[in-house]
Short mmCIF file of C-alpha atoms and ligand atoms in Angstrom, two decimals:
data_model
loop_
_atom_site.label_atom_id
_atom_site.label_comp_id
_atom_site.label_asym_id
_atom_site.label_seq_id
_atom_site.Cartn_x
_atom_site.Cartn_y
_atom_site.Cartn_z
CA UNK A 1006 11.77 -54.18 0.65
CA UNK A 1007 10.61 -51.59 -2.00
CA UNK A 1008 8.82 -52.82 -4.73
CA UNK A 1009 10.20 -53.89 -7.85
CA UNK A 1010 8.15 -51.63 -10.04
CA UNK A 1011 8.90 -48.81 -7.87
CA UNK A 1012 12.64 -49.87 -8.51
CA UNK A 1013 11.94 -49.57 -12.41
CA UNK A 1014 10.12 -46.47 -12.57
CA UNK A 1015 12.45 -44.77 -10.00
CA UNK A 1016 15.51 -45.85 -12.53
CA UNK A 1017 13.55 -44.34 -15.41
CA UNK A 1018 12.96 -41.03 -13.85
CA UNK A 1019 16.42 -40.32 -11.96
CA UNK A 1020 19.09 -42.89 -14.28
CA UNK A 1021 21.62 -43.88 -12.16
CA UNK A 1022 21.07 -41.36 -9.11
CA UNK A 1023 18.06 -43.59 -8.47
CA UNK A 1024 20.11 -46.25 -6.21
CA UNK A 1025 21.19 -43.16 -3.65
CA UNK A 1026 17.47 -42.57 -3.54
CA UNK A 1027 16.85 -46.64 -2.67
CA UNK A 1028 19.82 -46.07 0.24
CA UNK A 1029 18.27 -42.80 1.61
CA UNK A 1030 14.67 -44.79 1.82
CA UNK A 1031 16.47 -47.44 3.66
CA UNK A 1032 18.28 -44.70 6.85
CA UNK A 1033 15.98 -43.93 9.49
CA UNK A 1034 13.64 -40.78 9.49
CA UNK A 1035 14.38 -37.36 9.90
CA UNK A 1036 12.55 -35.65 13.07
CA UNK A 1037 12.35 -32.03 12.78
CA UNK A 1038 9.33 -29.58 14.48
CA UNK A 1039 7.91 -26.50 13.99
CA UNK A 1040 7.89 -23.83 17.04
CA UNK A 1041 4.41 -22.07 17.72
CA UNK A 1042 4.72 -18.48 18.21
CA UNK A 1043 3.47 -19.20 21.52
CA UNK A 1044 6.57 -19.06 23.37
CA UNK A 1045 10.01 -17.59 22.54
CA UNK A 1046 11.94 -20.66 22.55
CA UNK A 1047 11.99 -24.39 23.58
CA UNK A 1048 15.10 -26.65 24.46
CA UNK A 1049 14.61 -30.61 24.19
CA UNK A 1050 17.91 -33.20 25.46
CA UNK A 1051 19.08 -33.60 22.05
CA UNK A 1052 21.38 -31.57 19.66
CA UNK A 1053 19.17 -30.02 16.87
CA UNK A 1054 19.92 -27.52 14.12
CA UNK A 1055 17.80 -25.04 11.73
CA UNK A 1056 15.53 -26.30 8.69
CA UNK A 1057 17.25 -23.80 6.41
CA UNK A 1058 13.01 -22.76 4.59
CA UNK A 1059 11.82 -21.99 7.60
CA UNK A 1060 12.90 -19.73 10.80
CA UNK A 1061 11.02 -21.71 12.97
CA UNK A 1062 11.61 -25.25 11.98
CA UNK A 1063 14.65 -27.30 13.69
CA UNK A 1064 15.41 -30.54 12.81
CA UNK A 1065 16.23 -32.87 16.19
CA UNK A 1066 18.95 -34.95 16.22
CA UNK A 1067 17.28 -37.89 17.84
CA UNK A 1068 13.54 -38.48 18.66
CA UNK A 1069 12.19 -37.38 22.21
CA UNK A 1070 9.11 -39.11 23.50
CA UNK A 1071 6.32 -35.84 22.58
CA UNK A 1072 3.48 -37.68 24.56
CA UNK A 1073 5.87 -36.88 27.56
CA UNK A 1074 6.23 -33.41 27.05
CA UNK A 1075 3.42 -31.19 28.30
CA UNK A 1076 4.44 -28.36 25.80
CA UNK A 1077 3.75 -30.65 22.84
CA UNK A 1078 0.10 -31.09 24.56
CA UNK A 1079 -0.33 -27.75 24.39
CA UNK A 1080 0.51 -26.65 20.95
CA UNK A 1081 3.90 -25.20 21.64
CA UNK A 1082 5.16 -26.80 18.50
CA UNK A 1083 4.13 -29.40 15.68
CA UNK A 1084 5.96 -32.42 14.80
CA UNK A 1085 6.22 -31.89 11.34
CA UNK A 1086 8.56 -33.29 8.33
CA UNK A 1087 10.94 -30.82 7.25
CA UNK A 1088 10.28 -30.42 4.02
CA UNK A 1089 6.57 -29.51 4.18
CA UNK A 1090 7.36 -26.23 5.58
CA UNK A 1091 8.68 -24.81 2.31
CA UNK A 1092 5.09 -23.83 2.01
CA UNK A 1093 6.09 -20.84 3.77
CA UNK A 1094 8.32 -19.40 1.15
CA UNK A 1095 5.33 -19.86 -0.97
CA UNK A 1096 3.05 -17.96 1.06
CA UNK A 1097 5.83 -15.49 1.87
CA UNK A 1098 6.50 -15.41 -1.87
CA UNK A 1099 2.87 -14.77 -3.63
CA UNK A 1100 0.35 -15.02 -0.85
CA UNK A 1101 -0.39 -11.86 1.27
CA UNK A 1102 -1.03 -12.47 4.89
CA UNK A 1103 -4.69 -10.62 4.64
CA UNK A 1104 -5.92 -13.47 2.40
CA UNK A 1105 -9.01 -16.21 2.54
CA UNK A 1106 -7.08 -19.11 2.01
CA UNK A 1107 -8.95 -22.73 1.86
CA UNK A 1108 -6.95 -25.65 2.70
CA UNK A 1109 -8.38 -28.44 1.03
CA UNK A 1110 -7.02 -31.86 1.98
CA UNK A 1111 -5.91 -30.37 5.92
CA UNK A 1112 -5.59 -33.32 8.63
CA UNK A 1113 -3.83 -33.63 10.81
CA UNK A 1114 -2.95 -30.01 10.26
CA UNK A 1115 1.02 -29.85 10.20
CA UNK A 1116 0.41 -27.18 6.73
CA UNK A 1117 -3.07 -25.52 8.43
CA UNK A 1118 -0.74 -24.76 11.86
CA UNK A 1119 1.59 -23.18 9.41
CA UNK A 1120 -0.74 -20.94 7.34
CA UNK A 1121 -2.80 -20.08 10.33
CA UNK A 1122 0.77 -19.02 11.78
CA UNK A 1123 1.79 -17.08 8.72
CA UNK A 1124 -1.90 -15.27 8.23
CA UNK A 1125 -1.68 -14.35 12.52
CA UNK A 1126 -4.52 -11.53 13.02
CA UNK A 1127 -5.03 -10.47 9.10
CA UNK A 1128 -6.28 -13.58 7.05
CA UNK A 1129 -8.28 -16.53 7.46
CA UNK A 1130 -8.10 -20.25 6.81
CA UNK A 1131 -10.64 -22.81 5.81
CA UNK A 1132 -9.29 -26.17 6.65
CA UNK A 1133 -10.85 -28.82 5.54
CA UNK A 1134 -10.96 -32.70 5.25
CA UNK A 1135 -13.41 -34.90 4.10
CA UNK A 1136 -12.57 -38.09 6.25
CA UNK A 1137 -14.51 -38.05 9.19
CA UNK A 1138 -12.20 -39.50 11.13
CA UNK A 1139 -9.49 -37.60 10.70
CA UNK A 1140 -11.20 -34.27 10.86
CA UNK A 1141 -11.53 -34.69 15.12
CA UNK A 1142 -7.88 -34.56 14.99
CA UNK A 1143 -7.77 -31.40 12.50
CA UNK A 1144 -9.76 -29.48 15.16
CA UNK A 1145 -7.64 -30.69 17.97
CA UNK A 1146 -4.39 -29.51 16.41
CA UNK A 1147 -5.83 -26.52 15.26
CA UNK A 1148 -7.28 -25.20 18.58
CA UNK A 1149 -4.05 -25.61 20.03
CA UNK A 1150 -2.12 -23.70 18.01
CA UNK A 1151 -4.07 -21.09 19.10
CA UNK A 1152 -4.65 -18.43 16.12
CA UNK A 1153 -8.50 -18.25 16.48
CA UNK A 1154 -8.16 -17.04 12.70
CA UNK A 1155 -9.41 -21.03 11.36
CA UNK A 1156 -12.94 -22.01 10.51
CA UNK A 1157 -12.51 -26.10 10.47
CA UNK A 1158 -15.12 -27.98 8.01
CA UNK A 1159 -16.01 -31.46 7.11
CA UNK A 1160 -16.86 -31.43 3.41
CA UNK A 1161 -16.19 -32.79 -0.41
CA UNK A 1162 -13.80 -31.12 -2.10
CA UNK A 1163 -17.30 -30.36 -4.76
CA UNK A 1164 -19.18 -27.62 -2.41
CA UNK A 1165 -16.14 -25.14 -2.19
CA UNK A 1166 -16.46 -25.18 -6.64
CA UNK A 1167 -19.98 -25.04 -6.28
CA UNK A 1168 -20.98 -22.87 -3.73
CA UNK A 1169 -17.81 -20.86 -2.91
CA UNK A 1170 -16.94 -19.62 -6.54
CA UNK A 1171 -14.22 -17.37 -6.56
CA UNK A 1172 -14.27 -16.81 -2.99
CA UNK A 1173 -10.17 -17.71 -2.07
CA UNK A 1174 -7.21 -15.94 -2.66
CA UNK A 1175 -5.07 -19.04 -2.30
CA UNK A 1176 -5.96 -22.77 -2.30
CA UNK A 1177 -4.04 -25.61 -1.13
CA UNK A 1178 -4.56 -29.23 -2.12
CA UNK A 1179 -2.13 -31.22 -0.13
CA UNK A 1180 -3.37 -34.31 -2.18
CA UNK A 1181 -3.83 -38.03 -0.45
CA UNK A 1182 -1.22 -40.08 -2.69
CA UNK A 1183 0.90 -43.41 -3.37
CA UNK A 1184 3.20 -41.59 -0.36
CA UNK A 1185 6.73 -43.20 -1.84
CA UNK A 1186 7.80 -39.79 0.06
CA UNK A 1187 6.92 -41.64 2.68
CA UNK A 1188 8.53 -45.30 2.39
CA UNK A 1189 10.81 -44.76 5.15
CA UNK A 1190 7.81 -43.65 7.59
CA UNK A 1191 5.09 -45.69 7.26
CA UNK A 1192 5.64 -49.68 6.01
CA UNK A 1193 1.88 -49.34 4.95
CA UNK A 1194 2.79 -47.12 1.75
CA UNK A 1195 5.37 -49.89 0.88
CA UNK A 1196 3.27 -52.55 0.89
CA UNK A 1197 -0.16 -50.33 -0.61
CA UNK A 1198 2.33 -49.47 -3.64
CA UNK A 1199 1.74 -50.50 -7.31
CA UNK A 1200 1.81 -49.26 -10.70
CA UNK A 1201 -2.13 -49.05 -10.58
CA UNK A 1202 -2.74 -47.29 -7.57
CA UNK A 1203 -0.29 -44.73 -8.62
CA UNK A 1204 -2.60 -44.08 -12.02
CA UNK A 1205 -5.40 -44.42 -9.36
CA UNK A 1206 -4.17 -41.76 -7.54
CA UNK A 1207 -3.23 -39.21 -10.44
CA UNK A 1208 -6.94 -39.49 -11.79
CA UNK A 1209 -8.22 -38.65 -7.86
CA UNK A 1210 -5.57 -35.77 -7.80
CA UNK A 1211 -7.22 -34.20 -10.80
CA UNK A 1212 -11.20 -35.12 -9.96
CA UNK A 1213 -10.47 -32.89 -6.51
CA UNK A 1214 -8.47 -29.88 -8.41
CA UNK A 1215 -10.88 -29.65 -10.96
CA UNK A 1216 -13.71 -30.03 -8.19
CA UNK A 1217 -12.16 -26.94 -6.17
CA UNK A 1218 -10.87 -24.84 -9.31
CA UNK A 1219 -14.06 -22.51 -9.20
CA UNK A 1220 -13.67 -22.08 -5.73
CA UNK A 1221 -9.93 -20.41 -6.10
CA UNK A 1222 -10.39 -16.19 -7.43
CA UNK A 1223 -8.91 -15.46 -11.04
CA UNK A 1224 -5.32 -14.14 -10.23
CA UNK A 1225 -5.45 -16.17 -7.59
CA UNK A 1226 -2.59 -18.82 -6.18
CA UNK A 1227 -2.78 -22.75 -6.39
CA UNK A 1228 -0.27 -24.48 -4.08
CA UNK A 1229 -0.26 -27.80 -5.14
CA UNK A 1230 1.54 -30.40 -3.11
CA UNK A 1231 1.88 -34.27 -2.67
CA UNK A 1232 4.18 -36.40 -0.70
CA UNK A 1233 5.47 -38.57 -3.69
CA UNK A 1234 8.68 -39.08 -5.96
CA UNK A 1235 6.91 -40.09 -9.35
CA UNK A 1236 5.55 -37.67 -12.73
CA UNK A 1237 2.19 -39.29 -12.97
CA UNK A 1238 0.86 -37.85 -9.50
CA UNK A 1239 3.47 -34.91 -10.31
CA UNK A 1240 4.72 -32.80 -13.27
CA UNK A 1241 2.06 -34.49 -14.84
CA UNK A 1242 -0.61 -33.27 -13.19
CA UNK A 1243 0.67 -30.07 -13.02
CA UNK A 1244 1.01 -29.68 -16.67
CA UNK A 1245 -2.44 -30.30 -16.91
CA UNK A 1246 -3.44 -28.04 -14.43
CA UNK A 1247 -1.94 -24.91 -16.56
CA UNK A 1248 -3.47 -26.29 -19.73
CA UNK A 1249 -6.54 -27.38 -19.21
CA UNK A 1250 -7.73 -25.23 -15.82
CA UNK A 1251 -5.76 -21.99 -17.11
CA UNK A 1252 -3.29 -21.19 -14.73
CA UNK A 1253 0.91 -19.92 -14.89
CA UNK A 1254 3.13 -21.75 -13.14
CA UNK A 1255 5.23 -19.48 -10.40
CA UNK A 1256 8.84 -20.31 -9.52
CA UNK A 1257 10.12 -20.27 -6.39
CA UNK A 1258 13.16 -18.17 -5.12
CA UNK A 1259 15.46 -20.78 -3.20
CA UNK A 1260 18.76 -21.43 -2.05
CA UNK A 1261 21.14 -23.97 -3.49
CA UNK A 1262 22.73 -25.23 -0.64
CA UNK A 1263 18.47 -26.43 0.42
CA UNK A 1264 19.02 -29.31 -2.18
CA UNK A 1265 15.72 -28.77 -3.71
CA UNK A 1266 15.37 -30.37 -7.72
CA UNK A 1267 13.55 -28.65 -9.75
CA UNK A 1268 10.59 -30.46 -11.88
CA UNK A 1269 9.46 -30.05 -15.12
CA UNK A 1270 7.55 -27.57 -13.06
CA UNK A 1271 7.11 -27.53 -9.71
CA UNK A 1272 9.84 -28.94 -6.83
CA UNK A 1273 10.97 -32.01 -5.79
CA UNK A 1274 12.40 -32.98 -2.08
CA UNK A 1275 14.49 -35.98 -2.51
CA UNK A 1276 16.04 -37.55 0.49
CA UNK A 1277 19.00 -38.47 -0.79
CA UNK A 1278 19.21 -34.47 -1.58
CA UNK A 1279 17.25 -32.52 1.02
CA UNK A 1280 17.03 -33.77 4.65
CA UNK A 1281 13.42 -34.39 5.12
CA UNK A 1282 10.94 -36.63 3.64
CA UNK A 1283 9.78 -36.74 -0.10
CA UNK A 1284 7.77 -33.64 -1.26
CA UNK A 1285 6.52 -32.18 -4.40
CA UNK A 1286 5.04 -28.69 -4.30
CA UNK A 1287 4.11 -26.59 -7.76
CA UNK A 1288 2.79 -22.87 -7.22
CA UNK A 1289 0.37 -21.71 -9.86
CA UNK A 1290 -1.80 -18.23 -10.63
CA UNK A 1291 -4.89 -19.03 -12.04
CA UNK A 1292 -5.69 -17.14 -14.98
CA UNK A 1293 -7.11 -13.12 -14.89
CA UNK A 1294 -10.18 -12.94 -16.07
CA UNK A 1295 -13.40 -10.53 -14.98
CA UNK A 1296 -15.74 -12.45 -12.68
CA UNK A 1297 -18.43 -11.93 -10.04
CA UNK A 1298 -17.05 -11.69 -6.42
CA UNK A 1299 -18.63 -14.12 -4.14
CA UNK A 1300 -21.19 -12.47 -2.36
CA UNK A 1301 -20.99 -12.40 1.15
CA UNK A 1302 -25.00 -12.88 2.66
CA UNK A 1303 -26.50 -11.28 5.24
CA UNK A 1304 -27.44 -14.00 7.88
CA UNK A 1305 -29.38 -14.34 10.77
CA UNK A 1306 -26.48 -15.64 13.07
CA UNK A 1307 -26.62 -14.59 16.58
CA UNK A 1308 -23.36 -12.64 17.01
CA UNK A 1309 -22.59 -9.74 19.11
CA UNK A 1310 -23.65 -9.32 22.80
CA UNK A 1311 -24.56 -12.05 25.08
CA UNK A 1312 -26.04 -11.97 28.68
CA UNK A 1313 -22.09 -12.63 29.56
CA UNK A 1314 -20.62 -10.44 27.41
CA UNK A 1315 -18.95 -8.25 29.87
CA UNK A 1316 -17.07 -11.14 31.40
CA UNK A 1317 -16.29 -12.75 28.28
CA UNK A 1318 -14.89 -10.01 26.91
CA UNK A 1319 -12.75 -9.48 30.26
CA UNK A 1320 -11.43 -13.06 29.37
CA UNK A 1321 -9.54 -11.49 26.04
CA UNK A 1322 -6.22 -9.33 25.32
CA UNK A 1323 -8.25 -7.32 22.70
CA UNK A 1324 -11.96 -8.42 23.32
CA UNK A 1325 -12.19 -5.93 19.83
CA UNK A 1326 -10.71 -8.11 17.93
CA UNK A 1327 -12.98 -10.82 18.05
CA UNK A 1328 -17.00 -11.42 17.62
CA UNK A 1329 -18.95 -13.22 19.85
CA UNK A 1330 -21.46 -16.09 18.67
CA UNK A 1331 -24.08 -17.99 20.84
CA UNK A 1332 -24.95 -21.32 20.45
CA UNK A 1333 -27.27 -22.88 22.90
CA UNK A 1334 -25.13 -23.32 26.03
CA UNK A 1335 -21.39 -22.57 24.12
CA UNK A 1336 -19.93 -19.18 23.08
CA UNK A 1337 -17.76 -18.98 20.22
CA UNK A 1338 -15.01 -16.43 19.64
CA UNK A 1339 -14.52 -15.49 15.69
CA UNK A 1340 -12.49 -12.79 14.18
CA UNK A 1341 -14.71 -9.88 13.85
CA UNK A 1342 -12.96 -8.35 10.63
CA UNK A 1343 -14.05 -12.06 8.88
CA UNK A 1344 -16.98 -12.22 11.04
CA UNK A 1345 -19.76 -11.42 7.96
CA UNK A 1346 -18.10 -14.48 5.41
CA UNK A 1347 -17.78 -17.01 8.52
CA UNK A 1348 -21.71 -16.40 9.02
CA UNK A 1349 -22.37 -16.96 5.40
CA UNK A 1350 -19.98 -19.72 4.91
CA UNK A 1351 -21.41 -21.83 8.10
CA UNK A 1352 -24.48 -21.65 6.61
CA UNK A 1353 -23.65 -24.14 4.73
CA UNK A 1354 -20.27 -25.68 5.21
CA UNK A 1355 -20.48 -28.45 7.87
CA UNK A 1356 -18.27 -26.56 10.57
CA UNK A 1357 -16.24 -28.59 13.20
CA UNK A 1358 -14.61 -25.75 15.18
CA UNK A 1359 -15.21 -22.00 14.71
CA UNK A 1360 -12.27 -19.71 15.75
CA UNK A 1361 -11.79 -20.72 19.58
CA UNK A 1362 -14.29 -22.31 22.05
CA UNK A 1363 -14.87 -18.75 24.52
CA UNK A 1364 -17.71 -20.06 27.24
CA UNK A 1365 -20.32 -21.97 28.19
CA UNK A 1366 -23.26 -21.62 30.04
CA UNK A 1367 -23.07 -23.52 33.25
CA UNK A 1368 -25.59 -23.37 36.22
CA UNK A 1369 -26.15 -19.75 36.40
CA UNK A 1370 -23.27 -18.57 35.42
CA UNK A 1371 -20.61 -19.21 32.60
CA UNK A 1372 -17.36 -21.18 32.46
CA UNK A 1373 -14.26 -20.95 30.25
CA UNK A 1374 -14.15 -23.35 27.19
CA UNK A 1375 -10.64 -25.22 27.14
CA UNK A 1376 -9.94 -23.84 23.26
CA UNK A 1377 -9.63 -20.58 25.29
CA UNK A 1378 -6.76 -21.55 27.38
CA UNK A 1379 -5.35 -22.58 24.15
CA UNK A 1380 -5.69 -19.26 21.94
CA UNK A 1381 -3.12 -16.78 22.22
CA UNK A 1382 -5.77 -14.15 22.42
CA UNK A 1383 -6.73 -15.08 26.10
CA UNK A 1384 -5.83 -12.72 28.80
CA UNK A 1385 -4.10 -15.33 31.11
CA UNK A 1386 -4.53 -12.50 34.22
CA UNK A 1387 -8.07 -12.82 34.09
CA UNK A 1388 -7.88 -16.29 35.62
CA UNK A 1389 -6.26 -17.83 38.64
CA UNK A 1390 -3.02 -19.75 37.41
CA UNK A 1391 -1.26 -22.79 39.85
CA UNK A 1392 1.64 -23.84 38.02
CA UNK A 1393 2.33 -27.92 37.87
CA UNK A 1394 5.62 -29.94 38.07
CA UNK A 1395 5.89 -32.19 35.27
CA UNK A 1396 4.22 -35.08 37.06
CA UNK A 1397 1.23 -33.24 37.68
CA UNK A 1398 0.82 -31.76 34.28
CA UNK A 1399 1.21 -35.24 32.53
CA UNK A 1400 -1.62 -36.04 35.53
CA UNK A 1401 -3.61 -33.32 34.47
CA UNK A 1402 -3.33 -34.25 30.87
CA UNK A 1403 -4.36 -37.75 31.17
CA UNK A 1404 -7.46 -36.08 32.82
CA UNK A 1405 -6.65 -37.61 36.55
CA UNK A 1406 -7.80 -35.32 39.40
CA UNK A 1407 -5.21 -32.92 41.13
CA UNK A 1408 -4.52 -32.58 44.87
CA UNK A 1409 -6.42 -29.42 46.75
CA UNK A 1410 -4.31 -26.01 46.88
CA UNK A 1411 -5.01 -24.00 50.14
CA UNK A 1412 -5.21 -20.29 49.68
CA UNK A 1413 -6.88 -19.85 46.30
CA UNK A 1414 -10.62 -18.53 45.51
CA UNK A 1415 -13.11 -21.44 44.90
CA UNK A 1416 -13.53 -21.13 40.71
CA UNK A 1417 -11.88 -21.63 37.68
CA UNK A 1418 -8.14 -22.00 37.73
CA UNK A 1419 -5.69 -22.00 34.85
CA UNK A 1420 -3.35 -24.50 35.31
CA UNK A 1421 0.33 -24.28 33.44
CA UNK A 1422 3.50 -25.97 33.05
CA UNK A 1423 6.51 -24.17 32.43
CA UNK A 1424 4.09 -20.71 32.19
CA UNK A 1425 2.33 -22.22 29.24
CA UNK A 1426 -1.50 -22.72 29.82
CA UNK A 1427 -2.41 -26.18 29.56
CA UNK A 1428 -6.10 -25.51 31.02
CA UNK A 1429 -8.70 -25.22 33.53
CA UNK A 1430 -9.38 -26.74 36.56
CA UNK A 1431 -12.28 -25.79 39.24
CA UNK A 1432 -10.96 -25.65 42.76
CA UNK A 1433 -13.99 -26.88 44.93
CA UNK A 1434 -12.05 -26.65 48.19
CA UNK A 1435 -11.15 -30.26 48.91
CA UNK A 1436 -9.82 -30.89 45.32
CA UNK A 1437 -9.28 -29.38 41.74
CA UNK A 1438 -12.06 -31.16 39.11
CA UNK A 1439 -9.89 -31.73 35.93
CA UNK A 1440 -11.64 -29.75 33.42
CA UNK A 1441 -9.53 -30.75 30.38
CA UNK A 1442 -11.51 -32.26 27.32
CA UNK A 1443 -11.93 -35.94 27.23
CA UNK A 1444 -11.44 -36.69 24.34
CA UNK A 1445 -7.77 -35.35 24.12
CA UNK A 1446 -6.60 -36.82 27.16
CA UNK A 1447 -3.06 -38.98 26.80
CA UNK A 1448 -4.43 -42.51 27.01
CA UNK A 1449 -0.79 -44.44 27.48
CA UNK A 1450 2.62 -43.28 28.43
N1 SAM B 196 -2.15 -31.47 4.61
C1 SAM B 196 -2.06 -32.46 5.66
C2 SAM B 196 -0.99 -32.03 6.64
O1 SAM B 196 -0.11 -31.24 6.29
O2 SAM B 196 -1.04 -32.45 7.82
C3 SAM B 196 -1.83 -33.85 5.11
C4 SAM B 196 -2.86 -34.23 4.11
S1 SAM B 196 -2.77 -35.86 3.49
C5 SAM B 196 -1.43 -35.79 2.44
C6 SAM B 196 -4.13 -35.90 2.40
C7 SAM B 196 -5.49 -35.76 3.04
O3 SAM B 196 -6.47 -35.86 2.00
C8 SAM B 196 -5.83 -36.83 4.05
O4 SAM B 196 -6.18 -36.24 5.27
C9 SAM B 196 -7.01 -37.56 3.45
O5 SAM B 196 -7.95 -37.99 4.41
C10 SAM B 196 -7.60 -36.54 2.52
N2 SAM B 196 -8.38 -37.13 1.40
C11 SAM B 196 -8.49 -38.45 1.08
N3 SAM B 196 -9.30 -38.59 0.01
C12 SAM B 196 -9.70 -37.37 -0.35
C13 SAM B 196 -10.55 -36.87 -1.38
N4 SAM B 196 -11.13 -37.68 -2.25
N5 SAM B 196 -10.74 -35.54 -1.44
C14 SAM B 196 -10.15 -34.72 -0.58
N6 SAM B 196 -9.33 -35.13 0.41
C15 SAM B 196 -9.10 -36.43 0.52
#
């Protein structure tokens, strides 16, 4: 049941067209993913069809069990609501793929998995999120998609104004909200609905864009995006935004045939229009103005060779690409064109991942990490692989041990499913130890 002040306010923003909103929010879901450039293509035993904003997004006519899929486990493609992805005609649109872009409000990561994606080798993302428990899940997601070009943090929206002033060429703020874009998804937003957590909300939207405005370079872009129908958290914050931070609104180029309403700025995603969930997204360009670069500091961060740097190195398509940093046991890979502003910016952002997990130091010598099997940079030759049947991978992912193979060296193995790496196991002779992570295991099925 939707509430009845929702009801009024809804009638008062969209007259009469209001009720087909109320009967969209009452069909089931749309389920539509995203395909990692990972792999070339992916089938699943339902019909599906194209998200028209995005060349890798397919909606799915029904809704296959992912935890059953060992693809999904390994970051072959993000479950992610359809209309979200328009970000990347904004980022195709005004945001060139070299850039420092900070993600602000990230977890679980369906819009960091796509700018990662769209900035591939050039750029690189900051994606944050300031609720601890939801930043565990950030990381996950963003280790398997695999880019390596993603520094994850755990901080207040307040450091990146204060101590990263002009440092990003884009900034997201995917804002937490009063989700009625959500109604049909999650019963909680329903019920958590009122007129006062909605003003709630708007005043919280503005304390974290005026928080992170310094942090964003004059000329710069501002994507700002929440997951709700209503002006307050919307158009009216956006207005606000270009008068009192300084900043031009950009439009869009889109199709007509997408659905999309246009705001008073910015876009709306109504389901009753556009098949996905509810989404508003406004593009701004913060105002030119001369200004002091931020200043990149020289740091004392161990980077560069390690005693295993030879084999490490060996474990990587194009071992140039990337810098090497040593942490007491654990080697981190890091893109080595970025590799001066992620020093300066861990020395004071509380980091969570750091490009991909490389090594670690075990016994005397040093074992793969399991982010490596994970990045797209690995050099799957350099490893032993035993491809699984589907029982055994969906073994292997809930972390139970794997029969012995005869005929393969005692060490590391990469273990895949369908050719896809899903990670390592150590053949010991009379049975494969499961090295994948804990922590990520599938718990039921
Ligand atoms: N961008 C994410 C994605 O595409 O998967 C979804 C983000 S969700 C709409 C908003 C996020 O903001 C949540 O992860 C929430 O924990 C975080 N958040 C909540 N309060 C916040 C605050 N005061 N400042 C910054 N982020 C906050």
């Amino acid at each position: 049941m939707l509430p009845v002040d929702f009801i009024e306010s809804m009638h008062q923003q969209l007259g009469s067209e209001a009720e087909q909103l109320f009967r969209a929010l009452e069909k089931e879901p749309v389920t539509s993913i995203r395909l990692n450039d990972k792999i070339d293509s992916l089938t699943f035993d339902c019909d599906f069809s194209e998200v028209p904003w995005h060349f890798d997004g397919y909606y799915l006519d029904g809704r296959p069990q992912f935890t059953l899929d060992p693809l999904f486990h390994a970051g072959c493609y993000y479950v992610q609501e359809a209309s979200s992805m328009f970000l990347q005609q904004i980022l195709e649109q005004y945001v060139p793929q070299d850039s420092i872009v900070l993600d602000l409000c990230a977890a679980p990561g369906g819009k960091s998995t796509l700018i990662s994606q769209y900035l591939g080798g050039e750029g690189l993302l900051v994606s944050n999120e300031v609720v601890r428990q939801r930043v565990f899940i950030l990381s996950e997601n963003i280790q398997k998609w695999g880019n390596g070009n993603t520094v994850v943090t755990h901080n207040k929206p307040d450091i990146f104004g204060d101590k990263c002033r002009n440092l990003f060429d884009c900034v997201l703020v995917d804002a937490p909200c009063s989700g009625e874009g959500m109604f049909r998804k999650d019963a909680g937003a329903v019920a958590e609905w009122s007129r006062k957590n909605v003003q709630m909300c708007a005043e919280r939207q503005r304390s974290i864009l005026m928080d992170v405005w310094d942090a964003l370079k004059p000329g710069g872009v501002m994507i700002y995006s929440t997951c709700t129908f209503n002006t307050q958290e919307n158009e009216e914050n956006a207005q606000w935004l270009t008068e009192c931070l300084g900043a031009d609104v950009l439009t869009v180029d889109t199709e007509p045939d997408w659905g999309i309403t246009e705001g008073f700025p910015g876009y709306h995603f109504y389901p009753h229009k556009t098949r996905g969930e509810g989404l508003y997204i406004c593009a701004f360009r913060k105002h030119e103005e001369p200004f002091a670069p931020f200043r990149i500091k020289e740091t004392r961060q161990k980077t560069g060779k390690t005693e295993y740097d030879t084999e490490l190195r060996g474990w990587l398509k194009e071992p140039d690409l990337w810098a090497v940093r040593q942490s007491d046991r654990f080697m981190t890979a890091m893109s080595a064109r970025h590799k001066a502003l992620i020093d300066t910016l861990s020395s004071f952002l509380t980091c969570i991942s750091i490009g991909f997990g490389l090594g670690e130091v075990r016994g005397k010598g040093v074992a793969p990490q399991h982010s490596l099997s994970m990045a797209k940079a690995m050099k799957k030759e350099a490893f032993q692989s035993l491809e699984l049947p589907l029982e055994q991978a969906l073994a292997y992912l809930r972390s139970e041990a794997l029969p012995p193979v005869e005929g393969k060296p005692f060490a590391n193995m990469l273990v895949t499913y369908e050719g896809v790496p899903l990670g390592f196991v150590k053949n010991v002779g009379n049975r494969l130890n499961n090295l994948y992570p804990n922590e990520w295991r599938i718990r039921k099925l």
